[in-house]
PDB file of C-alpha atoms in Angstrom:
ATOM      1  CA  UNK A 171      36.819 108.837  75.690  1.00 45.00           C
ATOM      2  CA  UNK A 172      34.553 106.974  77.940  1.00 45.00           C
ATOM      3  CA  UNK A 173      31.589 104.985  76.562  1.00 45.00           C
ATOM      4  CA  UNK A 174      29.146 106.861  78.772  1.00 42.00           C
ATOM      5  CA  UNK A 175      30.001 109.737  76.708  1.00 42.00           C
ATOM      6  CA  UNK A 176      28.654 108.070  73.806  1.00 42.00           C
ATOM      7  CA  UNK A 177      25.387 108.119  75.120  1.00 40.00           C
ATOM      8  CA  UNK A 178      25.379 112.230  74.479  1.00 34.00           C
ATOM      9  CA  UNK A 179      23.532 113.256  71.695  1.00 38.00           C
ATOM     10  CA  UNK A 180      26.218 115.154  70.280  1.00 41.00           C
ATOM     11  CA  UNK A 181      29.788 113.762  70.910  1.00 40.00           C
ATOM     12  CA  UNK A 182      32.590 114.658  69.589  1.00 40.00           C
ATOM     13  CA  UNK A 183      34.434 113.811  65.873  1.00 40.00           C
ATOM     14  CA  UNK A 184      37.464 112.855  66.388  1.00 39.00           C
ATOM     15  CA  UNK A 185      39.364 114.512  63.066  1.00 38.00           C
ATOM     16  CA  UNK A 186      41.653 111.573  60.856  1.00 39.00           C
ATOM     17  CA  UNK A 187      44.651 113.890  61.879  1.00 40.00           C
ATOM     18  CA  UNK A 188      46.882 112.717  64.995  1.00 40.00           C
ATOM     19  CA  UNK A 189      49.310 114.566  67.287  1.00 40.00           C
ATOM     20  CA  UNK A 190      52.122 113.114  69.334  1.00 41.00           C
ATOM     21  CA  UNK A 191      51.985 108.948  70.363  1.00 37.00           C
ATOM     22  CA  UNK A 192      49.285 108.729  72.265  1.00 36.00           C
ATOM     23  CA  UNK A 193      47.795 111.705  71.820  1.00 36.00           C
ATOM     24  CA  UNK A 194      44.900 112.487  69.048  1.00 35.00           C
ATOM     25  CA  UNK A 195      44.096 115.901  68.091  1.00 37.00           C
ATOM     26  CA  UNK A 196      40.552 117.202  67.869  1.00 38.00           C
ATOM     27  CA  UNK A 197      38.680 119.305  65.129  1.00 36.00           C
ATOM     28  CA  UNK A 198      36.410 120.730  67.355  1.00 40.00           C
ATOM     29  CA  UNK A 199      33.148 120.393  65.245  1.00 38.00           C
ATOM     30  CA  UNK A 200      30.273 118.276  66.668  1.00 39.00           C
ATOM     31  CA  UNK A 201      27.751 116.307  64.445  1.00 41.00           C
ATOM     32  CA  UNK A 202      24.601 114.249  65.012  1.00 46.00           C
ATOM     33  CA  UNK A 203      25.647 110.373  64.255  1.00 46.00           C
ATOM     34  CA  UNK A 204      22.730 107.511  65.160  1.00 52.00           C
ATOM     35  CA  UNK A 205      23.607 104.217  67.072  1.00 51.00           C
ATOM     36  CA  UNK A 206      25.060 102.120  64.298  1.00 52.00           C
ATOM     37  CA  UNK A 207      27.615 104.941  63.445  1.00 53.00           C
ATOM     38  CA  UNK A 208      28.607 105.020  67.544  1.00 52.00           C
ATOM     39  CA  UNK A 209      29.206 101.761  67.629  1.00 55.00           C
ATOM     40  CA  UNK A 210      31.510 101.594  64.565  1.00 57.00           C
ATOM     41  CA  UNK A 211      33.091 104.701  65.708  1.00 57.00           C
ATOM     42  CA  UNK A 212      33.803 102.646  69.263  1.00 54.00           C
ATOM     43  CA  UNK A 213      35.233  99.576  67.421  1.00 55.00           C
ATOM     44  CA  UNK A 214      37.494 101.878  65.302  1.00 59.00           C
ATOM     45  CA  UNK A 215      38.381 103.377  68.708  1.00 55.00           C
ATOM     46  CA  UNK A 216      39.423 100.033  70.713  1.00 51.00           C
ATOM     47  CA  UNK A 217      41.265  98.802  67.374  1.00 54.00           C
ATOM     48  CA  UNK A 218      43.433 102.460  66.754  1.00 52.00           C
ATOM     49  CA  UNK A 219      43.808 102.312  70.439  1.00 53.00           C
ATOM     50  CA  UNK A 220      45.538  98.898  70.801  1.00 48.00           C
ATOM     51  CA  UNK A 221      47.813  99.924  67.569  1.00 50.00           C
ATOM     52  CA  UNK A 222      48.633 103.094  69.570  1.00 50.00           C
ATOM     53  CA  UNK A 223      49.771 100.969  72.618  1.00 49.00           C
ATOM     54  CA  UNK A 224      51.994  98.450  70.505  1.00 45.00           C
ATOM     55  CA  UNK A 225      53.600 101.308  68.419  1.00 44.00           C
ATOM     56  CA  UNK A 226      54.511 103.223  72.106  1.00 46.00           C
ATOM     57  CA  UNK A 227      56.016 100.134  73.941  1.00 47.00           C
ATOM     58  CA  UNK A 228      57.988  98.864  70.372  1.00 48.00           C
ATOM     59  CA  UNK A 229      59.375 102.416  70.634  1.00 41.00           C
ATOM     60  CA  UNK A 230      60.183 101.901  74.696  1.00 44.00           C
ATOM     61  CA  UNK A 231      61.359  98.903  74.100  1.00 45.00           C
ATOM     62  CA  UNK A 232      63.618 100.379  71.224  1.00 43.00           C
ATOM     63  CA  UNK A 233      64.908 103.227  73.702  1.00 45.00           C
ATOM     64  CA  UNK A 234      66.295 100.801  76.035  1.00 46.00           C
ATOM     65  CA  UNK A 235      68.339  98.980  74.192  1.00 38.00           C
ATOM     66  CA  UNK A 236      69.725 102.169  72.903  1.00 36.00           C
ATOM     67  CA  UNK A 237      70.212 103.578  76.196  1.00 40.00           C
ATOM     68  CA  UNK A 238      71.706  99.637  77.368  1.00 39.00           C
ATOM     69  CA  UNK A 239      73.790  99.897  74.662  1.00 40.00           C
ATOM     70  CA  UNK A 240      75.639 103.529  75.929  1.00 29.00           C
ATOM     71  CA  UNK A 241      75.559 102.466  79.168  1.00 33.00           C
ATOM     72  CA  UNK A 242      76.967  98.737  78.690  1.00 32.00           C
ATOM     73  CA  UNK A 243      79.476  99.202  75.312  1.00 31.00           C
ATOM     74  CA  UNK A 244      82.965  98.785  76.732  1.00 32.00           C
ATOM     75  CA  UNK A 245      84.985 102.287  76.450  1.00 32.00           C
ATOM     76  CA  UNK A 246      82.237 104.316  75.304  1.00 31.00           C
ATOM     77  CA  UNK A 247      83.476 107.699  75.114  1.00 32.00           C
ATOM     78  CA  UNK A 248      86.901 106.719  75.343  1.00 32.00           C
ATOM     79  CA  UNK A 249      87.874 104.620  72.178  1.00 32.00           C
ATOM     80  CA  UNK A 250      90.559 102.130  73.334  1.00 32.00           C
ATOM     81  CA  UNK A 251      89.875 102.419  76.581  1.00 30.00           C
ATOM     82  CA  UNK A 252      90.821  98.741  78.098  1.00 28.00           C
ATOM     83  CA  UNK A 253      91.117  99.502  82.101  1.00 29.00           C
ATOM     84  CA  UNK A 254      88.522  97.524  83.894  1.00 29.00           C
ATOM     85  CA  UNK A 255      86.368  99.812  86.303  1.00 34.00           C
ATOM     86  CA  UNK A 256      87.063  99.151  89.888  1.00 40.00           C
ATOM     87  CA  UNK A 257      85.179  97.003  92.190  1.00 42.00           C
ATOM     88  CA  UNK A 258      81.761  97.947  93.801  1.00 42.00           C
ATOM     89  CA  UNK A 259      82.755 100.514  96.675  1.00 45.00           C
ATOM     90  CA  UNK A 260      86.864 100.111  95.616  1.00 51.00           C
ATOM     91  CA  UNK A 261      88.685 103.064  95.045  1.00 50.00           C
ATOM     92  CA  UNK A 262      91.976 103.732  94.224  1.00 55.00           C
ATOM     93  CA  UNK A 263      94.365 106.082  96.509  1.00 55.00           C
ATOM     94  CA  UNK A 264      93.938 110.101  95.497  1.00 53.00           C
ATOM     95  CA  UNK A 265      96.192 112.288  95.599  1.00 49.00           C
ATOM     96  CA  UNK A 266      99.110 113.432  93.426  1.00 49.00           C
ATOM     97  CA  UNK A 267     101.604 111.817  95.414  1.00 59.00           C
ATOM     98  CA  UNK A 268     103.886 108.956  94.301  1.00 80.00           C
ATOM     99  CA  UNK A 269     103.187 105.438  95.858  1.00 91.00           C
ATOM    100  CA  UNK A 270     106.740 103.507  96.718  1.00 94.00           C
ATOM    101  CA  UNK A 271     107.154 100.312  95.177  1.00 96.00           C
ATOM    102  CA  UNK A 272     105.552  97.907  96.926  1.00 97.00           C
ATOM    103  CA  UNK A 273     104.451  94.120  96.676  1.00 97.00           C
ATOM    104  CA  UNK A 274     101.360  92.668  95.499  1.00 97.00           C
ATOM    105  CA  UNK A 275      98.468  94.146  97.931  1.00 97.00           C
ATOM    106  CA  UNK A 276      96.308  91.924 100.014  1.00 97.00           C
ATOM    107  CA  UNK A 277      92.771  93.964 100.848  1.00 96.00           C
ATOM    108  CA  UNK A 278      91.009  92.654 104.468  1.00 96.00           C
ATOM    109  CA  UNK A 279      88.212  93.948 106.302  1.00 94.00           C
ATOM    110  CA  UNK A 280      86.248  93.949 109.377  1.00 94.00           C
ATOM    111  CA  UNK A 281      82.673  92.595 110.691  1.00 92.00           C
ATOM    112  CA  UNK A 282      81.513  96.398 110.484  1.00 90.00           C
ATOM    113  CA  UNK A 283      82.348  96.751 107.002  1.00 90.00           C
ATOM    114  CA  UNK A 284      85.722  98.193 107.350  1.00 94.00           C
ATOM    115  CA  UNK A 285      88.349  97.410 104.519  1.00 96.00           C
ATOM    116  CA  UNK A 286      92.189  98.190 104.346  1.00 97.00           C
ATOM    117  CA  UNK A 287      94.068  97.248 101.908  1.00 98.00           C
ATOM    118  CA  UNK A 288      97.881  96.442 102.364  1.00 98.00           C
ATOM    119  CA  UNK A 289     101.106  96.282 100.719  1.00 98.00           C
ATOM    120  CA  UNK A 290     104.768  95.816 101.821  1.00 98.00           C
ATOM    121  CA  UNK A 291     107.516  98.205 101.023  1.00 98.00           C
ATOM    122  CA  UNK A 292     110.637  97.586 103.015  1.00 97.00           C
ATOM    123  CA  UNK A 293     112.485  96.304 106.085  1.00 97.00           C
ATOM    124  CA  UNK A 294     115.295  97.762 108.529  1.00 95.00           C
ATOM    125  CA  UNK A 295     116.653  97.692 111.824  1.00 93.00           C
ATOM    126  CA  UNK A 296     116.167 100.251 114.619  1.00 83.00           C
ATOM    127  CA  UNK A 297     118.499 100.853 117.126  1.00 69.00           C
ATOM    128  CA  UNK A 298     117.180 102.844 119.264  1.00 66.00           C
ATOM    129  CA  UNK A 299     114.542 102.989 121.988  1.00 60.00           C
ATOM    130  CA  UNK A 300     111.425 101.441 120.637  1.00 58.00           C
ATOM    131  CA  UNK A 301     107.907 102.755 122.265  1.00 54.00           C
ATOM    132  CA  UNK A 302     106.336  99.489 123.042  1.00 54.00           C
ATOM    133  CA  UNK A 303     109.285  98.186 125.253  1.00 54.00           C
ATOM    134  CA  UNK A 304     110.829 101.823 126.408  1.00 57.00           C
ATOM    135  CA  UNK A 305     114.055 100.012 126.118  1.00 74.00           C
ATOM    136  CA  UNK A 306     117.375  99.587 123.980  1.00 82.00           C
ATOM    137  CA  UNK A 307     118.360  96.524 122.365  1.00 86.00           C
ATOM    138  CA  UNK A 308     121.592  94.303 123.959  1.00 89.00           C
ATOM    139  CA  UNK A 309     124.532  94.218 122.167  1.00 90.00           C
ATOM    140  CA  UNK A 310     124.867  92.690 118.960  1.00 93.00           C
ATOM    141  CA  UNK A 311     120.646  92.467 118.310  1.00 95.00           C
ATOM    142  CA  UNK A 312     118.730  95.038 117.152  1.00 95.00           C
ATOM    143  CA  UNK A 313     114.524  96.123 116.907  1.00 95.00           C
ATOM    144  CA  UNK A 314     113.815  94.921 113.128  1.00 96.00           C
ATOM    145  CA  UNK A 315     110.749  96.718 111.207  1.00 97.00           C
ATOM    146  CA  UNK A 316     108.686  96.672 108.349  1.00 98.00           C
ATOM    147  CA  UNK A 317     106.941  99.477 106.121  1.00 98.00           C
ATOM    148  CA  UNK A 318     103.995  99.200 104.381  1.00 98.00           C
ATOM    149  CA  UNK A 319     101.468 101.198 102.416  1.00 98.00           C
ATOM    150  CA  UNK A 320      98.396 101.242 104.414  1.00 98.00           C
ATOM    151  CA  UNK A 321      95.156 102.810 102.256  1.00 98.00           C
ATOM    152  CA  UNK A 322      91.336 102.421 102.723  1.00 97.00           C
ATOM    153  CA  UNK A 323      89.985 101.306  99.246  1.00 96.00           C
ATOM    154  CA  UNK A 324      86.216 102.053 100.687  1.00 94.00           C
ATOM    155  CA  UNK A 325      83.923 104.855 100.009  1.00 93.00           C
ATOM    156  CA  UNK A 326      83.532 106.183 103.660  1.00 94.00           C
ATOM    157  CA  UNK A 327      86.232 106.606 106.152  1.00 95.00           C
ATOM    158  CA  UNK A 328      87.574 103.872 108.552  1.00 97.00           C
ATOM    159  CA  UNK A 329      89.140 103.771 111.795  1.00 96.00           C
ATOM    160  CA  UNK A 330      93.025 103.755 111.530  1.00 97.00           C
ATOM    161  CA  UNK A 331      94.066 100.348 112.582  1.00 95.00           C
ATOM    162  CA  UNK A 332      97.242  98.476 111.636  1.00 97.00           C
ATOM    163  CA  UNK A 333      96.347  94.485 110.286  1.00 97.00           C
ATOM    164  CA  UNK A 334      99.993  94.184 109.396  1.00 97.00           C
ATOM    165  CA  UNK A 335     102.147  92.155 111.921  1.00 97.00           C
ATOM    166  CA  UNK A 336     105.800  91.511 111.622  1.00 98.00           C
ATOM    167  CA  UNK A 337     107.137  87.539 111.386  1.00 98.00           C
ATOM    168  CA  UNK A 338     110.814  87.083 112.202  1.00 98.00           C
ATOM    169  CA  UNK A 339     112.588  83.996 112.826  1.00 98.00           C
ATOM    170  CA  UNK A 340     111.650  82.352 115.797  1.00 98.00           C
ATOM    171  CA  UNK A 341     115.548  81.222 116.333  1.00 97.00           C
ATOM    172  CA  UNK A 342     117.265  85.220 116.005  1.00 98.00           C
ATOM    173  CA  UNK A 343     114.791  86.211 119.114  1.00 97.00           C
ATOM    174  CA  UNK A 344     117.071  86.633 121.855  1.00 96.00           C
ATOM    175  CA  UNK A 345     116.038  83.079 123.941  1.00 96.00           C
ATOM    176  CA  UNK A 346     115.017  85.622 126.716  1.00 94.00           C
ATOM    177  CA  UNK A 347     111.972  86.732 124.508  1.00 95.00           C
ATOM    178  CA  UNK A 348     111.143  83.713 122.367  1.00 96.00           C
ATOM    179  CA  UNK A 349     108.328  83.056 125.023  1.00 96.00           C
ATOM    180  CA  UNK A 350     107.029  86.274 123.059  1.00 96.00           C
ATOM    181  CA  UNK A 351     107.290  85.389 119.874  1.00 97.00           C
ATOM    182  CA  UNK A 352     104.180  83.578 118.966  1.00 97.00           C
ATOM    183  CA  UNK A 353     103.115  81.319 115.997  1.00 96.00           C
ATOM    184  CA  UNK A 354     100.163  81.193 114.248  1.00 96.00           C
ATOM    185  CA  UNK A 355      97.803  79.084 112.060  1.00 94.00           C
ATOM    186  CA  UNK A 356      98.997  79.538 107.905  1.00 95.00           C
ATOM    187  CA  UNK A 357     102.476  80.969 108.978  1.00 97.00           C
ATOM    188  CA  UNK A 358     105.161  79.038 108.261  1.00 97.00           C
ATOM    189  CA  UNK A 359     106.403  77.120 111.998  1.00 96.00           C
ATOM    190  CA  UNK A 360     109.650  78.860 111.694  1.00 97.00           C
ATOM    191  CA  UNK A 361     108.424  82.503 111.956  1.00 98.00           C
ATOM    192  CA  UNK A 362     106.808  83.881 114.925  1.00 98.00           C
ATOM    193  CA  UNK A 363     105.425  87.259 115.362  1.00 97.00           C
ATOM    194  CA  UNK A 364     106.269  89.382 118.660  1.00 96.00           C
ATOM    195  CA  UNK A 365     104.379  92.370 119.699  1.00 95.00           C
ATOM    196  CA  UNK A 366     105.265  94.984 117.697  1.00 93.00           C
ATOM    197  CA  UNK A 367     104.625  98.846 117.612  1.00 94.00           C
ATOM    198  CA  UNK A 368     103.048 100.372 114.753  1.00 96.00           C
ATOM    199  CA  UNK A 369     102.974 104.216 113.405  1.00 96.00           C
ATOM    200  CA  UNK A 370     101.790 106.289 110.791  1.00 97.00           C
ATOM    201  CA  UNK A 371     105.037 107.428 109.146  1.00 96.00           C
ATOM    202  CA  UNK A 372     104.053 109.674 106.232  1.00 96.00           C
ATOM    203  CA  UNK A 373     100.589 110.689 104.133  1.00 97.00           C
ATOM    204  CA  UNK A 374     101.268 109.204 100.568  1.00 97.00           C
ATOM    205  CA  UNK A 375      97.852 109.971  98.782  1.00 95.00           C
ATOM    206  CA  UNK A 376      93.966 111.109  99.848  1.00 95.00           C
ATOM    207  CA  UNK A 377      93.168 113.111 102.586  1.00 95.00           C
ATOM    208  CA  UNK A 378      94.456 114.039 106.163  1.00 96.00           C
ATOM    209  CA  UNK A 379      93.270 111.496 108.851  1.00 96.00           C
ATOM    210  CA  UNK A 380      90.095 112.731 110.367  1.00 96.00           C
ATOM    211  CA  UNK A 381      89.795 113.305 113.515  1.00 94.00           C
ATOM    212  CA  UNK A 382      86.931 111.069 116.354  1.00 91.00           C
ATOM    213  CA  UNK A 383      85.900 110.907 119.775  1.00 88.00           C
ATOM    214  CA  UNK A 384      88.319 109.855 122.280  1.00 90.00           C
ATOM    215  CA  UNK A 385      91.314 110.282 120.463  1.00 91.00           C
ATOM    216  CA  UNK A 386      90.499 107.918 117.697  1.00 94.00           C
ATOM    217  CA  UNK A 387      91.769 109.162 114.208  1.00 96.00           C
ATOM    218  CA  UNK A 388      89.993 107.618 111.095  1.00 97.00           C
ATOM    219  CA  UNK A 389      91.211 107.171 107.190  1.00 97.00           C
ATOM    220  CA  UNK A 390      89.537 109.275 104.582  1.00 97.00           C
ATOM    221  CA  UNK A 391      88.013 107.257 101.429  1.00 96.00           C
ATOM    222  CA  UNK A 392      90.910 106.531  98.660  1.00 95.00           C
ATOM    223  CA  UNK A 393      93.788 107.691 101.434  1.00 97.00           C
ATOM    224  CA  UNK A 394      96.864 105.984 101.553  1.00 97.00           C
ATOM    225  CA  UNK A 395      99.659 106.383 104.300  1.00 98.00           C
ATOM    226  CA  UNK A 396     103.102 104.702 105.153  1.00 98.00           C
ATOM    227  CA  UNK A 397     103.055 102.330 108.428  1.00 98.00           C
ATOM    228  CA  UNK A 398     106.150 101.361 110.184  1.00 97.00           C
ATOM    229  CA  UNK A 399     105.713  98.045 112.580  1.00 97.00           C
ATOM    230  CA  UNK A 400     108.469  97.700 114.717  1.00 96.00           C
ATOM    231  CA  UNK A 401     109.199  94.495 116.894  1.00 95.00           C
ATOM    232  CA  UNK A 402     109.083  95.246 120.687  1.00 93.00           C
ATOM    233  CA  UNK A 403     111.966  92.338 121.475  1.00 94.00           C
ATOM    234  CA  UNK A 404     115.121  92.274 120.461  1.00 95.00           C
ATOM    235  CA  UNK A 405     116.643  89.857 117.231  1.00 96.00           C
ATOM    236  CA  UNK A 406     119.817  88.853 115.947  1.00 97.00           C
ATOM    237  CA  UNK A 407     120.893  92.144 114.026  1.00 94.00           C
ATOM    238  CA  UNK A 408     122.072  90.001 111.114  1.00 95.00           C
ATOM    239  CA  UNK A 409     118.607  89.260 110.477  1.00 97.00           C
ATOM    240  CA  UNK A 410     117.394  90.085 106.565  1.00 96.00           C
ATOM    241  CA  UNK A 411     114.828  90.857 104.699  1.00 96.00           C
ATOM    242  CA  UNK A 412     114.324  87.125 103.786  1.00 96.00           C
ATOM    243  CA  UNK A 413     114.081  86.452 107.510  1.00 98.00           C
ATOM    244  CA  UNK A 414     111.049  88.429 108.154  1.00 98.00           C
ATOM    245  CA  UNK A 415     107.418  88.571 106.624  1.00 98.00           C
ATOM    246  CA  UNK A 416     104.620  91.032 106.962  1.00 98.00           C
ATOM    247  CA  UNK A 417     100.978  88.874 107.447  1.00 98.00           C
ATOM    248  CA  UNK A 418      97.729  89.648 108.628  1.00 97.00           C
ATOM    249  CA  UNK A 419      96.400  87.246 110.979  1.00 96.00           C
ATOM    250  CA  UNK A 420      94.367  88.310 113.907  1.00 95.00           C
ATOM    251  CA  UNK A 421      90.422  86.892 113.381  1.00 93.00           C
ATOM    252  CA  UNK A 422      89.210  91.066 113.228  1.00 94.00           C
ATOM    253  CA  UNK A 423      90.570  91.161 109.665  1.00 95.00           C
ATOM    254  CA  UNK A 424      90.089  87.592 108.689  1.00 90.00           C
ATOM    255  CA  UNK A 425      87.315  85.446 110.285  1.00 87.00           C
ATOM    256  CA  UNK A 426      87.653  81.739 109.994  1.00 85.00           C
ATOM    257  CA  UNK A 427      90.795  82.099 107.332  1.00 89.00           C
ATOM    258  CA  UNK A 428      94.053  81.290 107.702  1.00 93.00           C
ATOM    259  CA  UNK A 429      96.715  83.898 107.585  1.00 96.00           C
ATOM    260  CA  UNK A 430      97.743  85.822 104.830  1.00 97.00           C
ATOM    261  CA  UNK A 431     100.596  86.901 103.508  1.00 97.00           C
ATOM    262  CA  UNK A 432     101.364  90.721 102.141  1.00 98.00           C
ATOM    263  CA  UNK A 433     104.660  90.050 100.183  1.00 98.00           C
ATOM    264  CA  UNK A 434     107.433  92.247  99.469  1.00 98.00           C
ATOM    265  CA  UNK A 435     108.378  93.780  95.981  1.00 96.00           C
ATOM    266  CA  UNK A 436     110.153  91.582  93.712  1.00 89.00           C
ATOM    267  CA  UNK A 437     114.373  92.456  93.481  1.00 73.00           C
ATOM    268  CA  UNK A 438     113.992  95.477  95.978  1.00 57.00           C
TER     269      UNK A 438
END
């Protein structure tokens, strides 16, 4: 109550009785009190009041910790829960769909804010006409590839891109198309990487790709598909797994660091 009140000739009693915190209940009857009793009455006032305030922010202060305790307690809700929760923006791939066995992932991303994250599955040999060079290999060489899961760990889509590039051994390139094969920075000298033709093979988990503007396709938030990168010039067809290495090097994915390396599984 404001002191200019007290300068009424008949304030209000406040009753001994009290409500909620904070709040002080009135008994509604009005009596005649002189100037010493007003200004005891405004001292008892002040001192209830600042008791009032201390009692409210101990209780505040006594809700958040309950409420940081919930929100903070390892596996609350779920007693042995031990799973760490993912990363800020991460998520892992949806879907009910089986992921192949794959090496230890690598996760990249762009300027923009775009992130892939990549593992490798497997190699081969192709045969037959490959799209980048519209042309079939010579005798005794084939097109070598490599698959790997491609998935967008974000929280928004991204544009479907392919960071993966295929290393071979620079000496199985046909000496015709070694000129192609180029090294680069973090790669061992003895690999090389050729231009190579990449493809969505399969949806493993998430969402369809989304369609953009001028043909562009993007990947849905936790989606995860199979890529196939095929070399455009033709290798030894003896060549093995061992021979060949999936990195991603190209300064869009990694700045000012060297390449890196997505290996394959162990024993597969």
């Amino acid at each position: 109550m404001p002191e200019a009140q007290d300068a009424y000739s008949e304030p209000e009693e406040w009753s001994s009785a009290t409500g909620p915190m904070g709040v002080r209940e009135t008994s509604g009857v009005q009596v005649r009190i002189g100037p010493r009793e007003r200004e005891r009455e405004r001292r008892e006032r002040r001192r209830k009041g600042r008791r009032s305030g201390l009692v409210a922010a101990g209780v505040l202060a006594l809700a958040g910790l309950v409420t940081a305790g919930l929100v903070l307690t390892p596996g609350s809700g779920d007693e042995g829960a031990t799973e760490a929760a993912p990363a800020a923006g991460e998520r892992a791939p949806g879907g009910a769909a089986k992921l192949p066995p794959a090496g230890a992932p690598i996760t990249v991303g762009t300027a923009d804010g775009s992130r892939y994250r990549i593992a490798a599955v497997t190699s081969g040999i192709s045969d037959g006409v490959v799209t980048a060079s519209r042309s079939t290999p010579p005798s005794g060489t084939a097109f070598p590839y490599i698959e790997y899961i491609l998935a967008n760990p974000s929280g928004g889509r991204v544009l479907l891109d392919f960071p993966g590039d295929v290393f071979v051994r620079r000496d199985l390139v046909t000496p015709a198309a070694r000129g192609r094969c180029m090294p680069q920075a973090g790669v061992p000298e003895s690999l090389c990487t050729p231009p190579t033709d990449s493809q969505v093979v399969r949806r493993l988990a998430g969402g369809a790709l989304v369609a953009g503007e001028g043909g562009d396709k993007y990947l849905p938030p936790g989606s995860a598909y199979l890529v196939r990168a095929t070399v455009g010039v033709p290798v030894d067809r003896g060549v093995r797994r061992s021979d060949m290495a999936l990195y991603v090097w190209k300064q869009l994915y990694m700045a000012d660091r060297l390449a890196e390396q997505a290996p394959f599984p162990k024993g597969k």
